[in-house]
GROMACS .gro file of C-alpha atoms in nm:
model
  481
    1UNK     CA    1 -14.370  10.016   3.290
    2UNK     CA    2 -14.213   9.938   2.953
    3UNK     CA    3 -14.004   9.620   2.936
    4UNK     CA    4 -13.675   9.632   2.746
    5UNK     CA    5 -13.726   9.281   2.606
    6UNK     CA    6 -13.980   9.083   2.407
    7UNK     CA    7 -13.971   8.738   2.568
    8UNK     CA    8 -14.197   8.720   2.874
    9UNK     CA    9 -14.111   8.593   3.223
   10UNK     CA   10 -14.344   8.365   3.421
   11UNK     CA   11 -14.279   8.355   3.796
   12UNK     CA   12 -14.437   8.093   4.023
   13UNK     CA   13 -14.566   8.217   4.357
   14UNK     CA   14 -14.534   8.018   4.679
   15UNK     CA   15 -14.418   8.043   5.040
   16UNK     CA   16 -14.122   8.266   4.945
   17UNK     CA   17 -14.338   8.503   4.742
   18UNK     CA   18 -14.683   8.546   4.890
   19UNK     CA   19 -14.704   8.900   5.026
   20UNK     CA   20 -14.763   9.231   4.848
   21UNK     CA   21 -14.409   9.363   4.882
   22UNK     CA   22 -14.248   9.053   4.731
   23UNK     CA   23 -14.501   9.011   4.449
   24UNK     CA   24 -14.467   9.376   4.353
   25UNK     CA   25 -14.088   9.347   4.367
   26UNK     CA   26 -14.103   9.044   4.136
   27UNK     CA   27 -14.320   9.237   3.890
   28UNK     CA   28 -14.083   9.534   3.896
   29UNK     CA   29 -13.785   9.299   3.849
   30UNK     CA   30 -13.945   9.169   3.530
   31UNK     CA   31 -14.224   8.914   3.591
   32UNK     CA   32 -14.505   8.949   3.335
   33UNK     CA   33 -14.711   8.647   3.438
   34UNK     CA   34 -14.763   8.494   3.781
   35UNK     CA   35 -14.820   8.118   3.809
   36UNK     CA   36 -15.038   7.981   4.087
   37UNK     CA   37 -14.953   7.613   4.140
   38UNK     CA   38 -15.274   7.430   4.233
   39UNK     CA   39 -15.065   7.135   4.358
   40UNK     CA   40 -14.967   7.338   4.664
   41UNK     CA   41 -15.165   7.555   4.901
   42UNK     CA   42 -15.533   7.583   4.984
   43UNK     CA   43 -15.797   7.771   4.788
   44UNK     CA   44 -15.767   8.047   5.048
   45UNK     CA   45 -15.392   8.072   4.976
   46UNK     CA   46 -15.459   8.091   4.602
   47UNK     CA   47 -15.734   8.351   4.650
   48UNK     CA   48 -15.507   8.568   4.864
   49UNK     CA   49 -15.226   8.566   4.606
   50UNK     CA   50 -15.473   8.637   4.327
   51UNK     CA   51 -15.602   8.943   4.515
   52UNK     CA   52 -15.249   9.071   4.576
   53UNK     CA   53 -15.158   9.037   4.206
   54UNK     CA   54 -15.467   9.233   4.108
   55UNK     CA   55 -15.373   9.501   4.363
   56UNK     CA   56 -15.023   9.524   4.213
   57UNK     CA   57 -15.185   9.549   3.869
   58UNK     CA   58 -15.405   9.835   3.988
   59UNK     CA   59 -15.122  10.017   4.163
   60UNK     CA   60 -14.881   9.993   3.869
   61UNK     CA   61 -15.139  10.053   3.596
   62UNK     CA   62 -15.008   9.757   3.389
   63UNK     CA   63 -15.207   9.443   3.297
   64UNK     CA   64 -15.069   9.127   3.461
   65UNK     CA   65 -15.154   8.771   3.358
   66UNK     CA   66 -15.235   8.501   3.613
   67UNK     CA   67 -15.183   8.134   3.522
   68UNK     CA   68 -15.339   7.860   3.736
   69UNK     CA   69 -15.150   7.532   3.692
   70UNK     CA   70 -15.372   7.230   3.753
   71UNK     CA   71 -15.210   6.935   3.930
   72UNK     CA   72 -15.335   6.651   3.708
   73UNK     CA   73 -15.371   6.290   3.826
   74UNK     CA   74 -15.084   6.181   4.048
   75UNK     CA   75 -14.982   5.816   4.025
   76UNK     CA   76 -14.810   5.688   4.339
   77UNK     CA   77 -14.723   5.359   4.507
   78UNK     CA   78 -14.865   5.278   4.850
   79UNK     CA   79 -14.678   5.254   5.180
   80UNK     CA   80 -14.421   5.010   5.318
   81UNK     CA   81 -14.423   4.840   5.657
   82UNK     CA   82 -14.060   4.940   5.705
   83UNK     CA   83 -14.094   5.278   5.533
   84UNK     CA   84 -13.846   5.197   5.255
   85UNK     CA   85 -13.661   4.912   5.080
   86UNK     CA   86 -13.356   4.888   4.857
   87UNK     CA   87 -13.414   4.728   4.518
   88UNK     CA   88 -13.115   4.581   4.334
   89UNK     CA   89 -13.072   4.535   3.960
   90UNK     CA   90 -13.224   4.201   3.859
   91UNK     CA   91 -13.458   4.175   4.162
   92UNK     CA   92 -13.817   4.066   4.108
   93UNK     CA   93 -14.080   4.310   4.236
   94UNK     CA   94 -14.458   4.301   4.222
   95UNK     CA   95 -14.710   4.584   4.203
   96UNK     CA   96 -15.071   4.504   4.291
   97UNK     CA   97 -15.399   4.645   4.421
   98UNK     CA   98 -15.373   4.493   4.771
   99UNK     CA   99 -15.368   4.759   5.042
  100UNK     CA  100 -15.142   4.546   5.266
  101UNK     CA  101 -14.822   4.736   5.359
  102UNK     CA  102 -14.539   4.682   5.111
  103UNK     CA  103 -14.217   4.486   5.165
  104UNK     CA  104 -13.904   4.400   4.966
  105UNK     CA  105 -14.109   4.189   4.721
  106UNK     CA  106 -14.421   4.398   4.652
  107UNK     CA  107 -14.618   4.716   4.712
  108UNK     CA  108 -14.961   4.852   4.633
  109UNK     CA  109 -15.018   5.052   4.316
  110UNK     CA  110 -15.376   5.178   4.368
  111UNK     CA  111 -15.442   5.251   4.002
  112UNK     CA  112 -15.630   4.971   3.820
  113UNK     CA  113 -15.624   5.185   3.506
  114UNK     CA  114 -15.244   5.140   3.489
  115UNK     CA  115 -15.274   4.760   3.503
  116UNK     CA  116 -15.540   4.776   3.230
  117UNK     CA  117 -15.293   4.952   2.998
  118UNK     CA  118 -14.975   4.757   3.074
  119UNK     CA  119 -14.826   4.489   2.852
  120UNK     CA  120 -14.527   4.260   2.903
  121UNK     CA  121 -14.219   4.466   2.820
  122UNK     CA  122 -14.371   4.795   2.941
  123UNK     CA  123 -14.152   5.019   3.156
  124UNK     CA  124 -14.251   5.165   3.493
  125UNK     CA  125 -14.049   5.450   3.642
  126UNK     CA  126 -14.055   5.517   4.018
  127UNK     CA  127 -13.934   5.824   4.207
  128UNK     CA  128 -13.869   6.052   3.906
  129UNK     CA  129 -13.714   5.768   3.709
  130UNK     CA  130 -13.451   5.679   3.968
  131UNK     CA  131 -13.592   5.323   3.972
  132UNK     CA  132 -13.686   5.142   3.649
  133UNK     CA  133 -13.904   4.832   3.637
  134UNK     CA  134 -13.977   4.617   3.332
  135UNK     CA  135 -14.307   4.430   3.327
  136UNK     CA  136 -14.264   4.051   3.287
  137UNK     CA  137 -14.633   3.961   3.307
  138UNK     CA  138 -14.943   4.142   3.421
  139UNK     CA  139 -15.317   4.120   3.474
  140UNK     CA  140 -15.606   4.346   3.575
  141UNK     CA  141 -15.478   4.370   3.933
  142UNK     CA  142 -15.102   4.302   3.925
  143UNK     CA  143 -14.774   4.346   3.739
  144UNK     CA  144 -14.475   4.124   3.802
  145UNK     CA  145 -14.159   4.315   3.719
  146UNK     CA  146 -13.784   4.289   3.697
  147UNK     CA  147 -13.575   4.574   3.840
  148UNK     CA  148 -13.358   4.709   3.558
  149UNK     CA  149 -13.228   5.009   3.754
  150UNK     CA  150 -13.226   4.972   4.132
  151UNK     CA  151 -13.260   5.221   4.412
  152UNK     CA  152 -13.447   5.295   4.733
  153UNK     CA  153 -13.825   5.274   4.706
  154UNK     CA  154 -14.029   5.435   4.981
  155UNK     CA  155 -14.378   5.551   5.073
  156UNK     CA  156 -14.597   5.716   4.807
  157UNK     CA  157 -14.325   5.769   4.549
  158UNK     CA  158 -14.450   5.881   4.210
  159UNK     CA  159 -14.489   5.641   3.918
  160UNK     CA  160 -14.449   5.723   3.550
  161UNK     CA  161 -14.561   5.499   3.264
  162UNK     CA  162 -14.381   5.637   2.959
  163UNK     CA  163 -14.458   5.394   2.680
  164UNK     CA  164 -14.837   5.350   2.699
  165UNK     CA  165 -15.132   5.589   2.674
  166UNK     CA  166 -15.312   5.555   3.005
  167UNK     CA  167 -15.693   5.545   3.008
  168UNK     CA  168 -15.695   5.839   3.248
  169UNK     CA  169 -15.855   6.179   3.204
  170UNK     CA  170 -15.618   6.474   3.240
  171UNK     CA  171 -15.857   6.621   3.496
  172UNK     CA  172 -15.885   6.444   3.832
  173UNK     CA  173 -16.166   6.514   4.080
  174UNK     CA  174 -15.938   6.766   4.248
  175UNK     CA  175 -15.864   6.930   3.912
  176UNK     CA  176 -16.233   6.967   3.831
  177UNK     CA  177 -16.288   7.155   4.157
  178UNK     CA  178 -15.970   7.360   4.112
  179UNK     CA  179 -16.061   7.451   3.753
  180UNK     CA  180 -16.401   7.587   3.852
  181UNK     CA  181 -16.252   7.771   4.150
  182UNK     CA  182 -15.980   7.930   3.934
  183UNK     CA  183 -16.226   8.035   3.663
  184UNK     CA  184 -16.462   8.189   3.917
  185UNK     CA  185 -16.166   8.365   4.077
  186UNK     CA  186 -16.076   8.520   3.742
  187UNK     CA  187 -15.746   8.372   3.627
  188UNK     CA  188 -15.640   8.436   3.267
  189UNK     CA  189 -15.475   8.105   3.179
  190UNK     CA  190 -15.523   7.744   3.289
  191UNK     CA  191 -15.226   7.508   3.251
  192UNK     CA  192 -15.348   7.153   3.193
  193UNK     CA  193 -15.125   6.873   3.324
  194UNK     CA  194 -15.110   6.509   3.209
  195UNK     CA  195 -15.227   6.588   2.855
  196UNK     CA  196 -15.214   6.277   2.637
  197UNK     CA  197 -15.463   6.350   2.359
  198UNK     CA  198 -15.654   6.648   2.212
  199UNK     CA  199 -15.974   6.532   2.382
  200UNK     CA  200 -15.814   6.618   2.719
  201UNK     CA  201 -15.779   6.980   2.610
  202UNK     CA  202 -16.127   6.996   2.460
  203UNK     CA  203 -16.275   6.878   2.792
  204UNK     CA  204 -16.091   7.150   2.985
  205UNK     CA  205 -16.196   7.420   2.737
  206UNK     CA  206 -16.560   7.305   2.757
  207UNK     CA  207 -16.546   7.338   3.136
  208UNK     CA  208 -16.368   7.676   3.126
  209UNK     CA  209 -16.638   7.816   2.893
  210UNK     CA  210 -16.412   8.095   2.771
  211UNK     CA  211 -16.347   8.229   3.121
  212UNK     CA  212 -15.978   8.140   3.087
  213UNK     CA  213 -15.753   8.035   2.800
  214UNK     CA  214 -15.622   7.677   2.817
  215UNK     CA  215 -15.252   7.601   2.788
  216UNK     CA  216 -15.143   7.237   2.736
  217UNK     CA  217 -14.840   7.111   2.926
  218UNK     CA  218 -14.640   6.877   2.706
  219UNK     CA  219 -14.484   6.641   2.959
  220UNK     CA  220 -14.571   6.291   2.834
  221UNK     CA  221 -14.442   6.095   2.532
  222UNK     CA  222 -14.803   6.047   2.418
  223UNK     CA  223 -14.845   6.425   2.405
  224UNK     CA  224 -14.528   6.461   2.196
  225UNK     CA  225 -14.664   6.204   1.949
  226UNK     CA  226 -15.004   6.376   1.931
  227UNK     CA  227 -14.859   6.727   1.948
  228UNK     CA  228 -14.996   6.860   1.621
  229UNK     CA  229 -15.354   6.766   1.716
  230UNK     CA  230 -15.308   6.894   2.074
  231UNK     CA  231 -15.165   7.224   1.949
  232UNK     CA  232 -15.461   7.272   1.714
  233UNK     CA  233 -15.712   7.277   2.004
  234UNK     CA  234 -15.492   7.454   2.264
  235UNK     CA  235 -15.467   7.828   2.326
  236UNK     CA  236 -15.103   7.793   2.429
  237UNK     CA  237 -14.830   7.540   2.509
  238UNK     CA  238 -14.591   7.473   2.796
  239UNK     CA  239 -14.283   7.262   2.727
  240UNK     CA  240 -14.273   7.095   3.071
  241UNK     CA  241 -13.925   6.949   3.060
  242UNK     CA  242 -13.930   6.795   3.408
  243UNK     CA  243 -14.157   6.499   3.335
  244UNK     CA  244 -14.043   6.485   2.973
  245UNK     CA  245 -13.690   6.424   3.100
  246UNK     CA  246 -13.816   6.144   3.327
  247UNK     CA  247 -14.030   5.963   3.071
  248UNK     CA  248 -13.797   6.014   2.774
  249UNK     CA  249 -13.418   5.991   2.748
  250UNK     CA  250 -13.284   6.327   2.867
  251UNK     CA  251 -13.081   6.370   2.549
  252UNK     CA  252 -13.403   6.367   2.344
  253UNK     CA  253 -13.556   6.662   2.528
  254UNK     CA  254 -13.358   6.949   2.362
  255UNK     CA  255 -13.457   6.857   2.004
  256UNK     CA  256 -13.815   6.798   2.117
  257UNK     CA  257 -13.814   7.142   2.283
  258UNK     CA  258 -13.696   7.305   1.962
  259UNK     CA  259 -13.962   7.130   1.755
  260UNK     CA  260 -14.246   7.211   1.997
  261UNK     CA  261 -14.146   7.577   2.020
  262UNK     CA  262 -14.116   7.617   1.645
  263UNK     CA  263 -14.454   7.454   1.575
  264UNK     CA  264 -14.630   7.665   1.839
  265UNK     CA  265 -14.479   7.980   1.692
  266UNK     CA  266 -14.592   7.878   1.341
  267UNK     CA  267 -14.944   7.835   1.483
  268UNK     CA  268 -14.926   8.186   1.639
  269UNK     CA  269 -14.987   8.043   1.987
  270UNK     CA  270 -14.776   8.137   2.290
  271UNK     CA  271 -14.528   7.878   2.414
  272UNK     CA  272 -14.355   7.866   2.753
  273UNK     CA  273 -14.029   7.679   2.821
  274UNK     CA  274 -14.035   7.559   3.181
  275UNK     CA  275 -13.862   7.357   3.454
  276UNK     CA  276 -13.517   7.384   3.615
  277UNK     CA  277 -13.420   7.695   3.418
  278UNK     CA  278 -13.230   7.852   3.709
  279UNK     CA  279 -13.257   7.562   3.953
  280UNK     CA  280 -12.939   7.641   4.147
  281UNK     CA  281 -13.084   7.982   4.240
  282UNK     CA  282 -13.316   7.808   4.485
  283UNK     CA  283 -13.012   7.805   4.715
  284UNK     CA  284 -12.763   8.040   4.547
  285UNK     CA  285 -12.783   8.409   4.448
  286UNK     CA  286 -12.588   8.323   4.130
  287UNK     CA  287 -12.691   8.077   3.857
  288UNK     CA  288 -12.458   7.833   3.689
  289UNK     CA  289 -12.328   7.915   3.342
  290UNK     CA  290 -12.513   7.611   3.207
  291UNK     CA  291 -12.842   7.747   3.342
  292UNK     CA  292 -12.784   8.088   3.185
  293UNK     CA  293 -12.710   7.912   2.857
  294UNK     CA  294 -13.031   7.710   2.890
  295UNK     CA  295 -13.243   8.024   2.934
  296UNK     CA  296 -13.063   8.189   2.645
  297UNK     CA  297 -13.123   7.886   2.421
  298UNK     CA  298 -13.500   7.903   2.480
  299UNK     CA  299 -13.495   8.274   2.390
  300UNK     CA  300 -13.289   8.215   2.075
  301UNK     CA  301 -13.541   7.947   1.978
  302UNK     CA  302 -13.817   8.208   1.981
  303UNK     CA  303 -14.011   8.098   2.291
  304UNK     CA  304 -14.278   8.345   2.401
  305UNK     CA  305 -14.193   8.298   2.768
  306UNK     CA  306 -13.947   8.137   3.008
  307UNK     CA  307 -14.060   8.020   3.349
  308UNK     CA  308 -13.933   8.006   3.706
  309UNK     CA  309 -14.079   7.738   3.934
  310UNK     CA  310 -13.929   7.671   4.278
  311UNK     CA  311 -13.672   7.947   4.216
  312UNK     CA  312 -13.938   8.214   4.279
  313UNK     CA  313 -14.190   8.007   4.478
  314UNK     CA  314 -13.975   7.856   4.750
  315UNK     CA  315 -13.617   7.966   4.686
  316UNK     CA  316 -13.401   8.197   4.893
  317UNK     CA  317 -13.345   8.447   4.610
  318UNK     CA  318 -13.671   8.500   4.416
  319UNK     CA  319 -13.600   8.860   4.313
  320UNK     CA  320 -13.247   8.774   4.203
  321UNK     CA  321 -13.384   8.484   3.995
  322UNK     CA  322 -13.629   8.710   3.807
  323UNK     CA  323 -13.361   8.978   3.767
  324UNK     CA  324 -13.117   8.722   3.625
  325UNK     CA  325 -13.374   8.594   3.378
  326UNK     CA  326 -13.455   8.950   3.273
  327UNK     CA  327 -13.086   9.034   3.225
  328UNK     CA  328 -13.024   8.719   3.019
  329UNK     CA  329 -13.321   8.807   2.797
  330UNK     CA  330 -13.208   9.166   2.742
  331UNK     CA  331 -12.855   9.048   2.661
  332UNK     CA  332 -12.972   8.782   2.412
  333UNK     CA  333 -13.219   9.009   2.235
  334UNK     CA  334 -12.953   9.277   2.187
  335UNK     CA  335 -12.723   9.024   2.016
  336UNK     CA  336 -12.722   9.060   1.633
  337UNK     CA  337 -12.711   8.680   1.610
  338UNK     CA  338 -13.051   8.668   1.784
  339UNK     CA  339 -13.216   8.855   1.495
  340UNK     CA  340 -13.045   8.627   1.244
  341UNK     CA  341 -13.168   8.314   1.422
  342UNK     CA  342 -13.521   8.448   1.471
  343UNK     CA  343 -13.555   8.556   1.109
  344UNK     CA  344 -13.410   8.231   0.976
  345UNK     CA  345 -13.664   8.033   1.180
  346UNK     CA  346 -13.966   8.232   1.055
  347UNK     CA  347 -14.185   7.959   0.902
  348UNK     CA  348 -14.528   8.102   0.825
  349UNK     CA  349 -14.790   7.962   0.590
  350UNK     CA  350 -15.001   8.266   0.508
  351UNK     CA  351 -15.354   8.205   0.386
  352UNK     CA  352 -15.573   8.489   0.519
  353UNK     CA  353 -15.605   8.865   0.478
  354UNK     CA  354 -15.488   8.908   0.839
  355UNK     CA  355 -15.177   8.696   0.770
  356UNK     CA  356 -15.089   8.923   0.476
  357UNK     CA  357 -15.153   9.245   0.665
  358UNK     CA  358 -14.933   9.157   0.964
  359UNK     CA  359 -14.654   9.038   0.732
  360UNK     CA  360 -14.676   9.367   0.542
  361UNK     CA  361 -14.670   9.561   0.871
  362UNK     CA  362 -14.348   9.388   0.972
  363UNK     CA  363 -14.184   9.445   0.635
  364UNK     CA  364 -14.279   9.814   0.632
  365UNK     CA  365 -14.151   9.856   0.987
  366UNK     CA  366 -13.821   9.689   0.901
  367UNK     CA  367 -13.768   9.871   0.571
  368UNK     CA  368 -13.835  10.221   0.706
  369UNK     CA  369 -13.791  10.419   1.026
  370UNK     CA  370 -14.110  10.294   1.192
  371UNK     CA  371 -14.098  10.291   1.573
  372UNK     CA  372 -14.375  10.040   1.657
  373UNK     CA  373 -14.656   9.825   1.523
  374UNK     CA  374 -14.986   9.908   1.692
  375UNK     CA  375 -15.255   9.640   1.679
  376UNK     CA  376 -15.621   9.689   1.767
  377UNK     CA  377 -15.762   9.354   1.877
  378UNK     CA  378 -16.073   9.223   2.051
  379UNK     CA  379 -15.966   8.863   2.103
  380UNK     CA  380 -15.587   8.903   2.076
  381UNK     CA  381 -15.564   8.678   1.769
  382UNK     CA  382 -15.413   8.946   1.545
  383UNK     CA  383 -15.158   9.034   1.813
  384UNK     CA  384 -15.054   8.668   1.806
  385UNK     CA  385 -15.014   8.686   1.428
  386UNK     CA  386 -14.794   8.995   1.456
  387UNK     CA  387 -14.589   8.829   1.732
  388UNK     CA  388 -14.542   8.522   1.510
  389UNK     CA  389 -14.358   8.750   1.266
  390UNK     CA  390 -14.116   8.844   1.550
  391UNK     CA  391 -14.074   9.205   1.423
  392UNK     CA  392 -13.773   9.418   1.512
  393UNK     CA  393 -13.994   9.697   1.647
  394UNK     CA  394 -14.220   9.684   1.956
  395UNK     CA  395 -14.578   9.559   1.937
  396UNK     CA  396 -14.837   9.781   2.105
  397UNK     CA  397 -15.146   9.567   2.170
  398UNK     CA  398 -15.450   9.794   2.203
  399UNK     CA  399 -15.775   9.647   2.331
  400UNK     CA  400 -16.079   9.774   2.520
  401UNK     CA  401 -16.102   9.438   2.702
  402UNK     CA  402 -15.899   9.386   3.019
  403UNK     CA  403 -15.928   9.007   2.988
  404UNK     CA  404 -15.770   9.020   2.642
  405UNK     CA  405 -15.491   9.251   2.762
  406UNK     CA  406 -15.410   9.017   3.051
  407UNK     CA  407 -15.396   8.705   2.835
  408UNK     CA  408 -15.167   8.883   2.590
  409UNK     CA  409 -14.911   8.937   2.867
  410UNK     CA  410 -14.792   8.586   2.774
  411UNK     CA  411 -14.739   8.676   2.407
  412UNK     CA  412 -14.392   8.760   2.276
  413UNK     CA  413 -14.333   9.134   2.239
  414UNK     CA  414 -14.689   9.243   2.326
  415UNK     CA  415 -14.702   9.566   2.526
  416UNK     CA  416 -15.067   9.568   2.635
  417UNK     CA  417 -15.263   9.893   2.660
  418UNK     CA  418 -15.629   9.927   2.758
  419UNK     CA  419 -15.803  10.172   2.526
  420UNK     CA  420 -16.155  10.300   2.477
  421UNK     CA  421 -16.379  10.120   2.230
  422UNK     CA  422 -16.357  10.278   1.886
  423UNK     CA  423 -16.624  10.303   1.622
  424UNK     CA  424 -16.425  10.503   1.364
  425UNK     CA  425 -16.082  10.436   1.218
  426UNK     CA  426 -15.958  10.791   1.276
  427UNK     CA  427 -16.027  10.755   1.649
  428UNK     CA  428 -15.827  10.433   1.649
  429UNK     CA  429 -15.532  10.607   1.482
  430UNK     CA  430 -15.537  10.888   1.738
  431UNK     CA  431 -15.557  10.636   2.023
  432UNK     CA  432 -15.264  10.437   1.882
  433UNK     CA  433 -15.028  10.731   1.839
  434UNK     CA  434 -15.113  10.861   2.187
  435UNK     CA  435 -15.030  10.518   2.334
  436UNK     CA  436 -14.703  10.510   2.138
  437UNK     CA  437 -14.598  10.847   2.279
  438UNK     CA  438 -14.729  10.791   2.631
  439UNK     CA  439 -14.548  10.459   2.672
  440UNK     CA  440 -14.219  10.585   2.533
  441UNK     CA  441 -14.217  10.405   2.199
  442UNK     CA  442 -14.224  10.716   1.982
  443UNK     CA  443 -14.215  11.097   1.977
  444UNK     CA  444 -14.420  11.345   1.773
  445UNK     CA  445 -14.167  11.332   1.489
  446UNK     CA  446 -14.193  10.953   1.450
  447UNK     CA  447 -14.426  10.721   1.264
  448UNK     CA  448 -14.595  10.392   1.357
  449UNK     CA  449 -14.775  10.120   1.161
  450UNK     CA  450 -15.133  10.047   1.264
  451UNK     CA  451 -15.345   9.739   1.191
  452UNK     CA  452 -15.715   9.718   1.268
  453UNK     CA  453 -16.042   9.575   1.143
  454UNK     CA  454 -16.352   9.750   1.015
  455UNK     CA  455 -16.621   9.717   1.135
  456UNK     CA  456 -16.469   9.778   1.480
  457UNK     CA  457 -16.528   9.558   1.786
  458UNK     CA  458 -16.586   9.248   1.572
  459UNK     CA  459 -16.344   8.956   1.604
  460UNK     CA  460 -16.162   8.835   1.295
  461UNK     CA  461 -16.201   9.144   1.076
  462UNK     CA  462 -15.838   9.264   1.047
  463UNK     CA  463 -15.839   9.434   0.706
  464UNK     CA  464 -15.658   9.771   0.736
  465UNK     CA  465 -15.294   9.873   0.752
  466UNK     CA  466 -15.189  10.236   0.788
  467UNK     CA  467 -14.867  10.423   0.842
  468UNK     CA  468 -14.950  10.707   1.080
  469UNK     CA  469 -14.749  11.007   1.201
  470UNK     CA  470 -14.736  11.044   1.578
  471UNK     CA  471 -14.812  11.417   1.544
  472UNK     CA  472 -15.191  11.431   1.585
  473UNK     CA  473 -15.207  11.762   1.396
  474UNK     CA  474 -15.091  11.585   1.081
  475UNK     CA  475 -15.359  11.320   1.127
  476UNK     CA  476 -15.635  11.583   1.159
  477UNK     CA  477 -15.494  11.775   0.863
  478UNK     CA  478 -15.502  11.464   0.644
  479UNK     CA  479 -15.850  11.367   0.765
  480UNK     CA  480 -16.026  11.680   0.896
  481UNK     CA  481 -16.363  11.520   0.962
   0.00000   0.00000   0.00000
């Protein structure tokens, strides 16, 4: 199935999308990647959905990527004797380690690591930022606060600490078990929550041992500050705007999104824009105009993928949500302004042979009547370099490795094709032109550009660029041996 767009769609699975018929319908509507949220459902639920996705992949003959999203440490207050209390602006309120039920003056915060990091003047956000507390004084087991924005506080509401780096690992005990389970299951991507520093990503990659690529969720102010270092050690990025919009002023999120997307693209690493993209479609078959504009903005920015969360996992209209996102993407990418924006934002520092070859491939394709750029790749790195160029023509990603093909389903413009291993360049050319014809990118009278590396089947050897006719007879005539 050939997609008519380059940006990829990530759809989260959940109660509304857990059987074969629905998951296949979501794929046919446009989903390229399925997200399994490890915060919800048992390992048996996750295993069942994984098996169904792989069955859809087998039945449709198209690689599909699976992303397991780790929960990360969850910081929550304790419980209240009365269940809930109203806090008014200016009230004094205490957080401590005592497990006694909370009241209108205090409640347990069972996280000594938070108290260790707090300072007078620090801000604490409760219940997605609806309540704001400012720390007046604190110690190793308490924080006395003033309520700066009041509201109703109730049992086990979440707590955010936006202005300090917490001495917490990104991987909780649950995450460690979930990571190993997901890698053994055979997911393609791991999304790492609560990233604050590059060491968090390095730990996850060490545990994954290459079984899955690691994608860092940028959802904390500390991660925004350390973004360049985090990006350098990550395989991909998710701009997780939900928590970013809680811990930072909401008006700062759009420029941050633009900067994160642009830097990830410059690094040739896939970047997903996520959270509340079509939120109203949880309950409505039609999105708001603002939501459509939000999706379009992410596509104009050059994001590799846009993501649906509750819209496809628990909403009433999961297929309509994917279809809407697909239609928005097709509409944006057919707009002449889209090409102008994408080309104006191309910011590539080229320093390797591979950088030069993929840039030349794009320029040749755009200057002549070339129908596609075919890329032979073992690891997928060169496909990422071609995608960074955002060429006007399709990218055919050819690899003998199913794991590579699946991971590339997250990369902008990559149409992934499993091919036989090649040991001679001529065989690679023949394989590329056959894939171009078979998948509807070209006819016998057309030409494609091919990049590859010799020796074959060795990572990091991209060193050849060839313009090839799609008529195999012309290839044999030019190279009869």
